[in-house]
mmCIF file of C-alpha atoms in Angstrom:
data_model
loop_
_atom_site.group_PDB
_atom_site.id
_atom_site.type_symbol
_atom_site.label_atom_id
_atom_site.label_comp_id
_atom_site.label_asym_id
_atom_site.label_seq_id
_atom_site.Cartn_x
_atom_site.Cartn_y
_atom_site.Cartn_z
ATOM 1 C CA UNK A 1 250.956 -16.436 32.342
ATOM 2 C CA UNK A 2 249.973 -18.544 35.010
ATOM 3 C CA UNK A 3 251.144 -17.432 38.402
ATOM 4 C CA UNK A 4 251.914 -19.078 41.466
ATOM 5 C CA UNK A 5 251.480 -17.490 44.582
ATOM 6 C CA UNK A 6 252.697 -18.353 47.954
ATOM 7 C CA UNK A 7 251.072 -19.466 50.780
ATOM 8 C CA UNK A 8 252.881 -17.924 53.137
ATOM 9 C CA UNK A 9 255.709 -15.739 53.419
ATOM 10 C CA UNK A 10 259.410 -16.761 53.015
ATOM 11 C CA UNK A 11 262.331 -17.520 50.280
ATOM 12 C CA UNK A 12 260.836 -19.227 47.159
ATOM 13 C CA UNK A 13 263.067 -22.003 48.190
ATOM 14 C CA UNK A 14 261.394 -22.415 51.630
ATOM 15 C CA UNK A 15 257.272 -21.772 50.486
ATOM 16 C CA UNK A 16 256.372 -25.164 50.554
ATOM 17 C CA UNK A 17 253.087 -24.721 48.413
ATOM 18 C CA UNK A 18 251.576 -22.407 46.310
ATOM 19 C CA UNK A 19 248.374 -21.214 44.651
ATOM 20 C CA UNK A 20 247.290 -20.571 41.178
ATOM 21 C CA UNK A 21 246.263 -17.431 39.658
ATOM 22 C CA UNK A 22 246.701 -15.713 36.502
ATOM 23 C CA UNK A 23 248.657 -12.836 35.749
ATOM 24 C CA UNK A 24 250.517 -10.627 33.203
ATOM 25 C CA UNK A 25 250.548 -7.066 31.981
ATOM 26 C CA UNK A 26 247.960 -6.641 29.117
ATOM 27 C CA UNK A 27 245.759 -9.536 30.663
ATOM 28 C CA UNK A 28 245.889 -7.931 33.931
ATOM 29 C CA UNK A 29 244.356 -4.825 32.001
ATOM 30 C CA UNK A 30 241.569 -6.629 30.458
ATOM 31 C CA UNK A 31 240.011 -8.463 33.400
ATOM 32 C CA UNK A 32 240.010 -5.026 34.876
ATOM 33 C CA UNK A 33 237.614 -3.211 32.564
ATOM 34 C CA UNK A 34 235.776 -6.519 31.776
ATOM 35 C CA UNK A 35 234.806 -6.691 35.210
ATOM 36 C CA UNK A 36 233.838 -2.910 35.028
ATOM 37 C CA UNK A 37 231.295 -3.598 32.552
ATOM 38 C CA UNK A 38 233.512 -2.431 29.441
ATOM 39 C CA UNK A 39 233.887 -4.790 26.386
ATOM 40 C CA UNK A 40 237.090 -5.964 25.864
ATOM 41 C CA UNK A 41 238.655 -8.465 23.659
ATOM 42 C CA UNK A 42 242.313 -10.488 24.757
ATOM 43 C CA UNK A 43 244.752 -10.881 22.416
ATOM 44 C CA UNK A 44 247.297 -13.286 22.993
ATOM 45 C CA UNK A 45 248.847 -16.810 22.578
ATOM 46 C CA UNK A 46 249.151 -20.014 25.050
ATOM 47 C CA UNK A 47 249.667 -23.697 24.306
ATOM 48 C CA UNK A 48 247.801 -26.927 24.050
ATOM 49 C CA UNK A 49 248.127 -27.946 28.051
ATOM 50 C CA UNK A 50 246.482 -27.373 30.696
ATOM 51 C CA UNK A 51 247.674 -24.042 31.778
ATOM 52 C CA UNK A 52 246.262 -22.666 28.288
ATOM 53 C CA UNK A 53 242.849 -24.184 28.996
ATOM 54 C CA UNK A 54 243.006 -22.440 32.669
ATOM 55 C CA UNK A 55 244.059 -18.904 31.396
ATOM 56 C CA UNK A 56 241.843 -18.637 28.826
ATOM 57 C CA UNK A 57 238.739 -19.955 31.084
ATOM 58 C CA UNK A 58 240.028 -17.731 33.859
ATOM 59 C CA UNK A 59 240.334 -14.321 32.195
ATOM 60 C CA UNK A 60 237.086 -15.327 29.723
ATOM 61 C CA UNK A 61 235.193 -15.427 33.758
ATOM 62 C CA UNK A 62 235.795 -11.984 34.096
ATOM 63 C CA UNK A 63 234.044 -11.564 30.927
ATOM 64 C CA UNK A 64 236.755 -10.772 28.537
ATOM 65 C CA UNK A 65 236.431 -11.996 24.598
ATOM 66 C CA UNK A 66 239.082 -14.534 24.600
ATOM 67 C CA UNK A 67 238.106 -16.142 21.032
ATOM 68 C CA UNK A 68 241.357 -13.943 19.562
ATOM 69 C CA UNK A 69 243.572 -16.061 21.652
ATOM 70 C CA UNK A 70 245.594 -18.759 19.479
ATOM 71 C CA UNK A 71 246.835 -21.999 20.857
ATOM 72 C CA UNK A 72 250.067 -23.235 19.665
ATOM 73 C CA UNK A 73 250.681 -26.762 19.754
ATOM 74 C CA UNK A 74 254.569 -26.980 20.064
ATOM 75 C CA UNK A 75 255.334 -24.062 22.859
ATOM 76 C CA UNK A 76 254.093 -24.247 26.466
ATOM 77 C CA UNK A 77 252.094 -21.896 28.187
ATOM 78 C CA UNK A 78 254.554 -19.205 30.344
ATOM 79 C CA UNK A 79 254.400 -19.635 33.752
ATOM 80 C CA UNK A 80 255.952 -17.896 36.878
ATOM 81 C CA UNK A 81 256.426 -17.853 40.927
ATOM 82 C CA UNK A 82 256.635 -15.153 43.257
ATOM 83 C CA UNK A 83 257.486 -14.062 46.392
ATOM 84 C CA UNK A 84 255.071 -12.250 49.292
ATOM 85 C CA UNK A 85 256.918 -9.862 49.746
ATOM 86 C CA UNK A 86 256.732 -5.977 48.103
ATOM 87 C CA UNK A 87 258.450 -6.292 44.825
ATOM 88 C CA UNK A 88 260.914 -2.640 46.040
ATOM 89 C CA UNK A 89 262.378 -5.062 48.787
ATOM 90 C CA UNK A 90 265.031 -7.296 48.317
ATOM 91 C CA UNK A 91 263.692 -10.122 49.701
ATOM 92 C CA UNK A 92 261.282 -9.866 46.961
ATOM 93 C CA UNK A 93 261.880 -13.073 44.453
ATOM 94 C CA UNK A 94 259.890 -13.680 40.785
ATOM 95 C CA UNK A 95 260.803 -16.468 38.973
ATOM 96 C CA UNK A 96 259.617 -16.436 35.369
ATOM 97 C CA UNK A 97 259.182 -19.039 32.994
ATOM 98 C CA UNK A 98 258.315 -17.924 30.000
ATOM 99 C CA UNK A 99 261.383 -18.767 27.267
ATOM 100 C CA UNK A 100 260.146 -20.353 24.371
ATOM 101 C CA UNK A 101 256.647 -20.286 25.746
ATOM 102 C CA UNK A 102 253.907 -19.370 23.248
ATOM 103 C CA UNK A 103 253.080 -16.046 24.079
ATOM 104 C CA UNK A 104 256.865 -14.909 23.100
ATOM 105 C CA UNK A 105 256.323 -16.819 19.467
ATOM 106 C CA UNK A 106 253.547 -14.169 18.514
ATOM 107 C CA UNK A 107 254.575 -12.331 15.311
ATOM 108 C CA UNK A 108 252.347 -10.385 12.343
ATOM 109 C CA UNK A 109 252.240 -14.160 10.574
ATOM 110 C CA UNK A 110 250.242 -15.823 13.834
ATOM 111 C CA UNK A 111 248.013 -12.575 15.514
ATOM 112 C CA UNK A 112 245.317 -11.504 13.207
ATOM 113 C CA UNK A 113 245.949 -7.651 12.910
ATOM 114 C CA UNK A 114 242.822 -6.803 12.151
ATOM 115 C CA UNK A 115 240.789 -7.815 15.273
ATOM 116 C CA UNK A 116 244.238 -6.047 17.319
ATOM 117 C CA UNK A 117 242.868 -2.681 15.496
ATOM 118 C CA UNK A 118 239.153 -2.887 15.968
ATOM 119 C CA UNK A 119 238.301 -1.397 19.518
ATOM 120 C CA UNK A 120 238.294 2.044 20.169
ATOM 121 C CA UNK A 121 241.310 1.065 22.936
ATOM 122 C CA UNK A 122 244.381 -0.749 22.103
ATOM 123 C CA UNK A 123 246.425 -1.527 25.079
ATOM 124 C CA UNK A 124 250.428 -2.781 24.957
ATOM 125 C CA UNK A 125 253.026 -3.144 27.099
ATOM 126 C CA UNK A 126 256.779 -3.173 26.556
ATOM 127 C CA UNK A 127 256.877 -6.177 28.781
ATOM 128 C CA UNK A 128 255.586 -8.076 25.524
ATOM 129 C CA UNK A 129 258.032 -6.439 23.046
ATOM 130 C CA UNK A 130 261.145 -7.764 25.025
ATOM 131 C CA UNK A 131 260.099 -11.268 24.737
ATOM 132 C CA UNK A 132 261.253 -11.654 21.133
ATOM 133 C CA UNK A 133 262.330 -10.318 17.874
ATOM 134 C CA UNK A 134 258.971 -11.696 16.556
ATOM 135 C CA UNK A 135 256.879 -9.900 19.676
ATOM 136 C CA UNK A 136 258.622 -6.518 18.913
ATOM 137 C CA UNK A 137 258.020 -6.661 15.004
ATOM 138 C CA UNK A 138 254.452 -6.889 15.860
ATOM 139 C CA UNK A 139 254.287 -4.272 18.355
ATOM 140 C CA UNK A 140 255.612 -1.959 15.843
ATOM 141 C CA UNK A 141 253.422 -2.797 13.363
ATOM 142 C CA UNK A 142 250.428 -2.558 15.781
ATOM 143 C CA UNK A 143 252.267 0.926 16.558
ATOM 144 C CA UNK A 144 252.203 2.177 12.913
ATOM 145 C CA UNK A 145 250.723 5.167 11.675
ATOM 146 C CA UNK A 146 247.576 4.562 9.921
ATOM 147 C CA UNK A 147 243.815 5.237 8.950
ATOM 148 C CA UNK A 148 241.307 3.952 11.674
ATOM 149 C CA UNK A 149 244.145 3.124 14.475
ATOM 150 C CA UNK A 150 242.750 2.642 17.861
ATOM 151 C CA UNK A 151 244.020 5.150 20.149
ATOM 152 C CA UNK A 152 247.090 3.037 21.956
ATOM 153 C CA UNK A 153 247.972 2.797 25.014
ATOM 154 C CA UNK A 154 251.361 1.825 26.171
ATOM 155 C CA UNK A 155 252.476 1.145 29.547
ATOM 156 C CA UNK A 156 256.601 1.542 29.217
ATOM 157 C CA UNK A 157 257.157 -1.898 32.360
ATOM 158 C CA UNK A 158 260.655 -1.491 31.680
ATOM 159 C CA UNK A 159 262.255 -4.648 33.079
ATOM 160 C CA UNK A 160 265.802 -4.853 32.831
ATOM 161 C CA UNK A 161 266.480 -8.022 33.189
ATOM 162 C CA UNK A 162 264.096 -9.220 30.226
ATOM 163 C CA UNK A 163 266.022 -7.504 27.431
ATOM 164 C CA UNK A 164 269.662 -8.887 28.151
ATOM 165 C CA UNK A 165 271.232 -6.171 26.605
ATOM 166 C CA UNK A 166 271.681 -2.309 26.113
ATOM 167 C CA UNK A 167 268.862 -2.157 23.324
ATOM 168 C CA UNK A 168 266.099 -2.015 25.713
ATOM 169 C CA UNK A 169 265.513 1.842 26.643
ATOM 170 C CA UNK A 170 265.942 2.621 22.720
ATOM 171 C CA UNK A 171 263.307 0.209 21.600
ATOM 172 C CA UNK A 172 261.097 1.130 24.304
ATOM 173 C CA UNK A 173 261.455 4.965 23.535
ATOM 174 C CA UNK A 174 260.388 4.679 20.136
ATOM 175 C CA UNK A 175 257.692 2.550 20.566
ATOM 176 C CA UNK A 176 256.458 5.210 22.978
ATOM 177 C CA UNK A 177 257.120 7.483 20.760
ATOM 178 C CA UNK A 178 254.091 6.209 18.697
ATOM 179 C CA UNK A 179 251.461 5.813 21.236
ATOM 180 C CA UNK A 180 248.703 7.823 21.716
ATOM 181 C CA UNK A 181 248.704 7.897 26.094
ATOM 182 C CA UNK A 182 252.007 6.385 27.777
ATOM 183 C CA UNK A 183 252.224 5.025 31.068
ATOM 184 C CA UNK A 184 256.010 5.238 33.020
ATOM 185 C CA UNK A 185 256.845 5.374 36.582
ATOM 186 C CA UNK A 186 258.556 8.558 37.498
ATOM 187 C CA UNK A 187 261.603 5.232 38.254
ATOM 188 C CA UNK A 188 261.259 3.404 35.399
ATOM 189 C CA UNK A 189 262.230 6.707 33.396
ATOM 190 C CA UNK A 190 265.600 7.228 35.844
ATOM 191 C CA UNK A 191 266.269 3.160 35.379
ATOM 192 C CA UNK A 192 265.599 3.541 31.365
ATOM 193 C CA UNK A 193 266.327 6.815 29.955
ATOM 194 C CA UNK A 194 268.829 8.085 32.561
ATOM 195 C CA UNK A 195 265.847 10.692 33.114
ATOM 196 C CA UNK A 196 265.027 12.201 36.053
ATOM 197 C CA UNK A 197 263.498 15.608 35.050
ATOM 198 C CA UNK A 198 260.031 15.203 34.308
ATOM 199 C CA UNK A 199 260.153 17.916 31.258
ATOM 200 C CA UNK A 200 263.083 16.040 29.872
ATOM 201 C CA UNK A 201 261.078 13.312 30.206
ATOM 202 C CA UNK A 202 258.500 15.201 27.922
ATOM 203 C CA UNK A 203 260.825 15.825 25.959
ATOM 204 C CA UNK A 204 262.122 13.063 25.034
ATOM 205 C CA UNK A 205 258.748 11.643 24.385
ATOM 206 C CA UNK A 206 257.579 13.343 21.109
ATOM 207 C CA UNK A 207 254.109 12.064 19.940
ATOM 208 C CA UNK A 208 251.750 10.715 22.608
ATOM 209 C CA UNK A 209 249.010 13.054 22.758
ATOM 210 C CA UNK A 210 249.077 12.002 27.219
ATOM 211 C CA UNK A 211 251.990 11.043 28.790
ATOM 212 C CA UNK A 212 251.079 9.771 32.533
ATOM 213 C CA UNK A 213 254.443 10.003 35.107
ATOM 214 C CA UNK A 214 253.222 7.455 38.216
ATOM 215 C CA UNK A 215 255.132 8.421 41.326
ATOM 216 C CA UNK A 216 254.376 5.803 43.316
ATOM 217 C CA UNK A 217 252.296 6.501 46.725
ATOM 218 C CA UNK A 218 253.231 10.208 45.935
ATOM 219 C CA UNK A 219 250.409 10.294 43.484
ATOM 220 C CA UNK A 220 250.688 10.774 39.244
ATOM 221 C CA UNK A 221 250.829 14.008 36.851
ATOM 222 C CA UNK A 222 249.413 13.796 34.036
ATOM 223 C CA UNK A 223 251.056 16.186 30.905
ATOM 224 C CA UNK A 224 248.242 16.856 27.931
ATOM 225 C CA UNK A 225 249.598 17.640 24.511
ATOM 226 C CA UNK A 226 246.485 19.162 22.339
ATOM 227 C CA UNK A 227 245.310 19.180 18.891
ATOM 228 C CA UNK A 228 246.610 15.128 17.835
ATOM 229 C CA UNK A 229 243.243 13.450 18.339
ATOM 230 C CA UNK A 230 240.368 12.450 20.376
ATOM 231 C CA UNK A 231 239.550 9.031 21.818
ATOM 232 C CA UNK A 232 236.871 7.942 18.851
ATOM 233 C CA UNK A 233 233.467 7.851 19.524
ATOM 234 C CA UNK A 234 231.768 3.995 19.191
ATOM 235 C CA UNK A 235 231.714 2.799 15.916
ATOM 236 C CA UNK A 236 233.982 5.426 15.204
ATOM 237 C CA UNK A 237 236.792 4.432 12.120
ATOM 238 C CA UNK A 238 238.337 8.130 11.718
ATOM 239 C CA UNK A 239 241.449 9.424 12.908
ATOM 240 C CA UNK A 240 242.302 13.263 12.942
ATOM 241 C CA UNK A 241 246.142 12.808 11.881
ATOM 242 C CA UNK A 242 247.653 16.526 13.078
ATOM 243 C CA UNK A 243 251.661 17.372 14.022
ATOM 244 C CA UNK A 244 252.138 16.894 17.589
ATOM 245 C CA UNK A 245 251.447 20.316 19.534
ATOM 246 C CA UNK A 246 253.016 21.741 22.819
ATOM 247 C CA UNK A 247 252.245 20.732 26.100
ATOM 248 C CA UNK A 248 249.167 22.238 27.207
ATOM 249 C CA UNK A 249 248.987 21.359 30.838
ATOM 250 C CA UNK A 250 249.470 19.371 33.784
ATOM 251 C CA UNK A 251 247.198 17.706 35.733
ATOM 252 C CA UNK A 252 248.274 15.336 39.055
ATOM 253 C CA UNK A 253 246.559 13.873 41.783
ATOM 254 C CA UNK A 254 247.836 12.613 44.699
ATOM 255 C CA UNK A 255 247.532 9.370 45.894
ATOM 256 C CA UNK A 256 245.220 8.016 48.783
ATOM 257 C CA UNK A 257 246.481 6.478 51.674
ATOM 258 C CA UNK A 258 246.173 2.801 51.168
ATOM 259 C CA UNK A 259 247.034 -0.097 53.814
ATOM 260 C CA UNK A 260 249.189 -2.217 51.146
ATOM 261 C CA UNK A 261 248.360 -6.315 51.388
ATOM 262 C CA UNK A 262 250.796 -6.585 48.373
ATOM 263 C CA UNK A 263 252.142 -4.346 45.651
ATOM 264 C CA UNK A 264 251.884 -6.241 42.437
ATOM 265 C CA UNK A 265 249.575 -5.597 39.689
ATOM 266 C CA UNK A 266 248.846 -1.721 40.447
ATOM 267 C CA UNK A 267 250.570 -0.345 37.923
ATOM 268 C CA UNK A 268 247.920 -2.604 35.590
ATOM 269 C CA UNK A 269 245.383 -1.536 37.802
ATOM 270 C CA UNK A 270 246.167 2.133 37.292
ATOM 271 C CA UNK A 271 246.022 2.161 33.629
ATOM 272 C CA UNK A 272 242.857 -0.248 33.681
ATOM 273 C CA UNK A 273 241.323 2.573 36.052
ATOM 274 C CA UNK A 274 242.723 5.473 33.657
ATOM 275 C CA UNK A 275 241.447 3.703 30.710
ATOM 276 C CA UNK A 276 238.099 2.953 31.825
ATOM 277 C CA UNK A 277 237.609 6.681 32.587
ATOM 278 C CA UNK A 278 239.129 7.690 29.036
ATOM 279 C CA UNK A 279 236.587 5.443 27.446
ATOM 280 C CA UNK A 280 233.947 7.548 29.627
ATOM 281 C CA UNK A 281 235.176 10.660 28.695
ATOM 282 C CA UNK A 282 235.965 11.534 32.003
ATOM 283 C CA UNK A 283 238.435 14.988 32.451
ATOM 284 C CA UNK A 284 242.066 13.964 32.814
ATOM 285 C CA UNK A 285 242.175 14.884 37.318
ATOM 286 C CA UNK A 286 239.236 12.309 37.526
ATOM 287 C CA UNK A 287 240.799 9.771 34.808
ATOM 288 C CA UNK A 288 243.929 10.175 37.178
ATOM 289 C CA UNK A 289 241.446 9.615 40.452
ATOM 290 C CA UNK A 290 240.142 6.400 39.217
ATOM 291 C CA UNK A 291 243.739 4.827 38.270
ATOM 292 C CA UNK A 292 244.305 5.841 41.634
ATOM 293 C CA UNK A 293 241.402 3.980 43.273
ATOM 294 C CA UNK A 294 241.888 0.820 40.872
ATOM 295 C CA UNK A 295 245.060 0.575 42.226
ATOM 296 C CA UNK A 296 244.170 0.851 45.651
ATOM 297 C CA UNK A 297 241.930 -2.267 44.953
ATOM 298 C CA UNK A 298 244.671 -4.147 44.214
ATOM 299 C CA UNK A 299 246.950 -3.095 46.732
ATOM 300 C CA UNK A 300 244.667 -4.033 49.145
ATOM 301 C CA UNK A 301 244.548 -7.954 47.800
ATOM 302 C CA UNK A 302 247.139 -10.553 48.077
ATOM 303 C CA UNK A 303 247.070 -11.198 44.179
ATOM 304 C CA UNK A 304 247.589 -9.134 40.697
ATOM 305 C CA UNK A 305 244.060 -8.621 40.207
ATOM 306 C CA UNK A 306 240.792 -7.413 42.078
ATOM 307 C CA UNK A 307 237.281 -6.007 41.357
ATOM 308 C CA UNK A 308 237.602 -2.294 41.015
ATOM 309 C CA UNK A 309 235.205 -0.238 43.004
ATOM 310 C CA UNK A 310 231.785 0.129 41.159
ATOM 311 C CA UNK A 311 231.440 3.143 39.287
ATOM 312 C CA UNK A 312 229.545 4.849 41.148
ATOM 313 C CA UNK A 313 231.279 4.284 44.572
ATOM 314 C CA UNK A 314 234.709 5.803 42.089
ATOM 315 C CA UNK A 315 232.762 8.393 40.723
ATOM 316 C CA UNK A 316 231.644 9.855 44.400
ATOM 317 C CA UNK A 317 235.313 9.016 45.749
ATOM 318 C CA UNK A 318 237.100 11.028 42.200
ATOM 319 C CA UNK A 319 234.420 13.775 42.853
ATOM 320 C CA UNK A 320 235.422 14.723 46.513
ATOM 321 C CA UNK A 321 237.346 17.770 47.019
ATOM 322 C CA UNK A 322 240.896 18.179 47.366
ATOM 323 C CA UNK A 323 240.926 18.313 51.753
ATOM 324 C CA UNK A 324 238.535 15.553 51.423
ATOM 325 C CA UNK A 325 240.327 13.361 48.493
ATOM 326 C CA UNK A 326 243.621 14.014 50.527
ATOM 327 C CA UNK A 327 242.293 12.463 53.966
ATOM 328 C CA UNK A 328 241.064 9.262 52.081
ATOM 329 C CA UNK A 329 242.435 5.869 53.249
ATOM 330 C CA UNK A 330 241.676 2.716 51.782
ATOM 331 C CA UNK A 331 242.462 -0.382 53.264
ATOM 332 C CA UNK A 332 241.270 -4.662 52.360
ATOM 333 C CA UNK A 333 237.599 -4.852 51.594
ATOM 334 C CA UNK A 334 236.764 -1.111 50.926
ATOM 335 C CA UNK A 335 235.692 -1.589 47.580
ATOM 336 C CA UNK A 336 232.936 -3.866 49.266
ATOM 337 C CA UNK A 337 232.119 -1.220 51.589
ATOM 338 C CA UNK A 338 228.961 0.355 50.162
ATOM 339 C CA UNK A 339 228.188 3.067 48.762
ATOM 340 C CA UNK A 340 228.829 5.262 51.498
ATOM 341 C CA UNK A 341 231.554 7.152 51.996
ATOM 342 C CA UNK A 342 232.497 5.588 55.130
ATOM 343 C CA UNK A 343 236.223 5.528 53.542
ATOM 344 C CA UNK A 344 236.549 9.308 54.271
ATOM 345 C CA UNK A 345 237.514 10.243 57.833
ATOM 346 C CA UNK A 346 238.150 13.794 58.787
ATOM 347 C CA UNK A 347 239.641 14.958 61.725
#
C-alpha cells in the first residue's frame, strides 16, 4: 500500500499534511533483502492509477523484481494513514484503505503460482490472508505440501480488527501449521490463541521446522524442530519430506538497547534480518542477532523501512560476545556509522 505519514505529531484529524511512502508486510520484507544485496522477486497486485505506478517504481528502487506484480484495471491501489505515535499507545491511529483494493482481489486464477514457488524463500503474512476469501484460498494453496516448495516463511501479524469475526486465530493456526519458519510475537499468541505459555505455544504449532517467539525489546527465542528439511541450496528443486520431529532446542537473544524514532515496520525488519541470515546459512543465535539489528534500523527511522546495516558491520555486531552484545545501544544513524564498533560502550 501506499502510506501516508505525518508531518508532525497529533490526531489524524489535526496533521494537516502528510508524506508518501510505501508500506505493507511482505513488501516491507522484500525491499529489505533487496537492499542487502539478495535477489528477490514481489509478488503482488495494484491498480491502473497512480499509486500503482509509484509502488511498483518505489519498491523496484530498492532493487526488487517487480515484473510478477499484476495491475488490475477495475480496483484501486490500497492506501493508508498513520499516526506518529508508537503503535502500543493509544493515541496511536492507522487508517486503512484497502477494501476492494486490488491487492485483496488476488486469488490462484490472477497470481501465477509458479513464479510464487521458484525462490529458495517464500515469504507470507497472515495480514494478506484476512483480506479475502480469494487471498486466503491462495495462501493455502501456496501453503500446500508439495515437490520443490520453497521453504515458507510466515509471519502470523494477527490483526484483529481485519478479520471481523471469530475465524481469524483458526485460519491463522493452520496456515502456520504448514510453514516451514513462523514468526509470532510472544502478544500476538496471548491476543490469538489465548496462549501464553511458550511450550503450549509449541505445541500447538505442529509442523514448522523454526518457530521464532519475538518478545518485544526483551529480545526473541528461537525453538528448532530437526530432521523436516534444510533451506535448499541455489538451484536447488528437492525437498526432504520427513514427519515432524521433537523440539531440539532453544536458542534466544536478547535485544539491544535501541533509542526508538518510531515502532512500525520492525517486526518486517526482523524477519527480513532473520531471513537474510537463513539464506546465508548463518546458525540460528546469529540469524536471531541480525533480525535484531534490522530491526533496530528501523526503529531508529521515522518510516516502515530503512537500509539494514551492511553485512559486515551485522556480522561484527552478531559476533560480539554476550557482556559485549548486551551493552550495545543503537540509536538514528548507526547503521551509517562505519565500520567500527563505535556502537559498543562499556563501562
Amino acid at each position: 500500500m501506499v502510506t501516508f505519514l505525518p508531518t508532525r505529531p497529533g490526531r489524524l484529524a489535526d496533521v494537516p499534511s502528510f508524506e508518501r511512502g510505501i508500506g505493507g508486510a511482505e513488501s516491507n520484507v522484500a525491499c529489505a533483502l533487496a537492499a542487502a544485496g539478495h535477489a528477490v522477486r514481489w509478488v503482488s497486485r495494484v491498480g491502473v492509477d497512480g499509486f500503482g505506478d509509484h509502488l511498483v517504481q518505489a519498491v523496484g528502487a530498492y532493487g526488487v523484481d517487480v515484473s510478477a506484480v499484476g495491475r488490475d484495471p477495475e480496483r484501486p491501489t490500497g492506501v493508508y494513514f498513520r499516526t506518529a505515535g508508537d503503535r502500543s499507545t493509544d493515541a496511536h491511529e492507522v487508517a486503512y484503505y484497502r477494501a476492494g483494493s486490488a491487492a485483496s482481489a488476488m486469488s490462484v486464477a490472477n497470481v501465477d503460482l509458479s513464479v510464487a514457488l521458484s525462490g529458495r524463500v517464500l515469504h507470507l503474512s497472515g495480514i494478506t490472508a484476512a483480506l479475502s476469501g480469494e487471498c486466503l484460498e491462495l495462501l493455502r494453496e501456496l501453503t500446500a505440501p508439495r515437490d520443490g516448495r520453497p521453504l515458507v516463511s510466515f509471519d502470523v501479524n494477527f490483526r484483529e480488527g481485519l478479520w471481523g469475526g471469530s475465524a481469524g486465530p483458526g485460519v491463522l493456526l493452520d496456515l502456520a501449521r504448514r510453514a516451514d519458519v513462523v514468526f509470532v510475537g510472544a502478544d500476538e499468541a496471548r491476543e490469538a490463541w489465548g496462549l501464553s505459555d511458550e511450550r503450549a505455544l509449541l505445541e500447538a504449532l505442529v509442523g514448522p521446522e523454526l518457530v521464532v517467539v519475538k518478545q518485544g525489546a526483551a529480545g526473541a527465542a528461537a525453538y528448532e524442530r530437526g530432521g523436516r528439511r534444510c533451506l535448499p541450496s541455489a538451484g536447488s528443486r528437492g525437498l526432504v519430506a520427513q514427519f515432524p520431529a521433537p523440539l531440539e532446542g532453544m536458542h534466544f537473544s536478547s535485544a539491544p538497547e535501541v533509542e526508538v524514532v518510531a515502532a512500525v515496520g520492525a517486526g518486517d525488519a526482523f524477519a527480513a534480518g532473520f531471513l537474510s541470515a537463513t539464506l546465508r546459512g548463518l546458525p540460528v543465535r546469529d540469524r536471531l542477532r541480525h533480525g535484531h539489528l534490522w530491526a533496530a534500523a528501523v526503529l531508529t527511522v521515522p518510516g516502515d523501512l530503512a537500509a539494514p546495516p551492511s553485512r559486515g558491520h551485522a556480522d561484527r555486531l552478531a559476533a560480539l560476545g554476550e557482556d559485549a552484545w548486551g551493552r550495545l545501544r543503537l540509536g538514528p544513524g548507526w547503521t551509517r556509522a562505519g565500520e567500527a564498533l563505535e556502537e559498543v560502550r562499556t563501562p
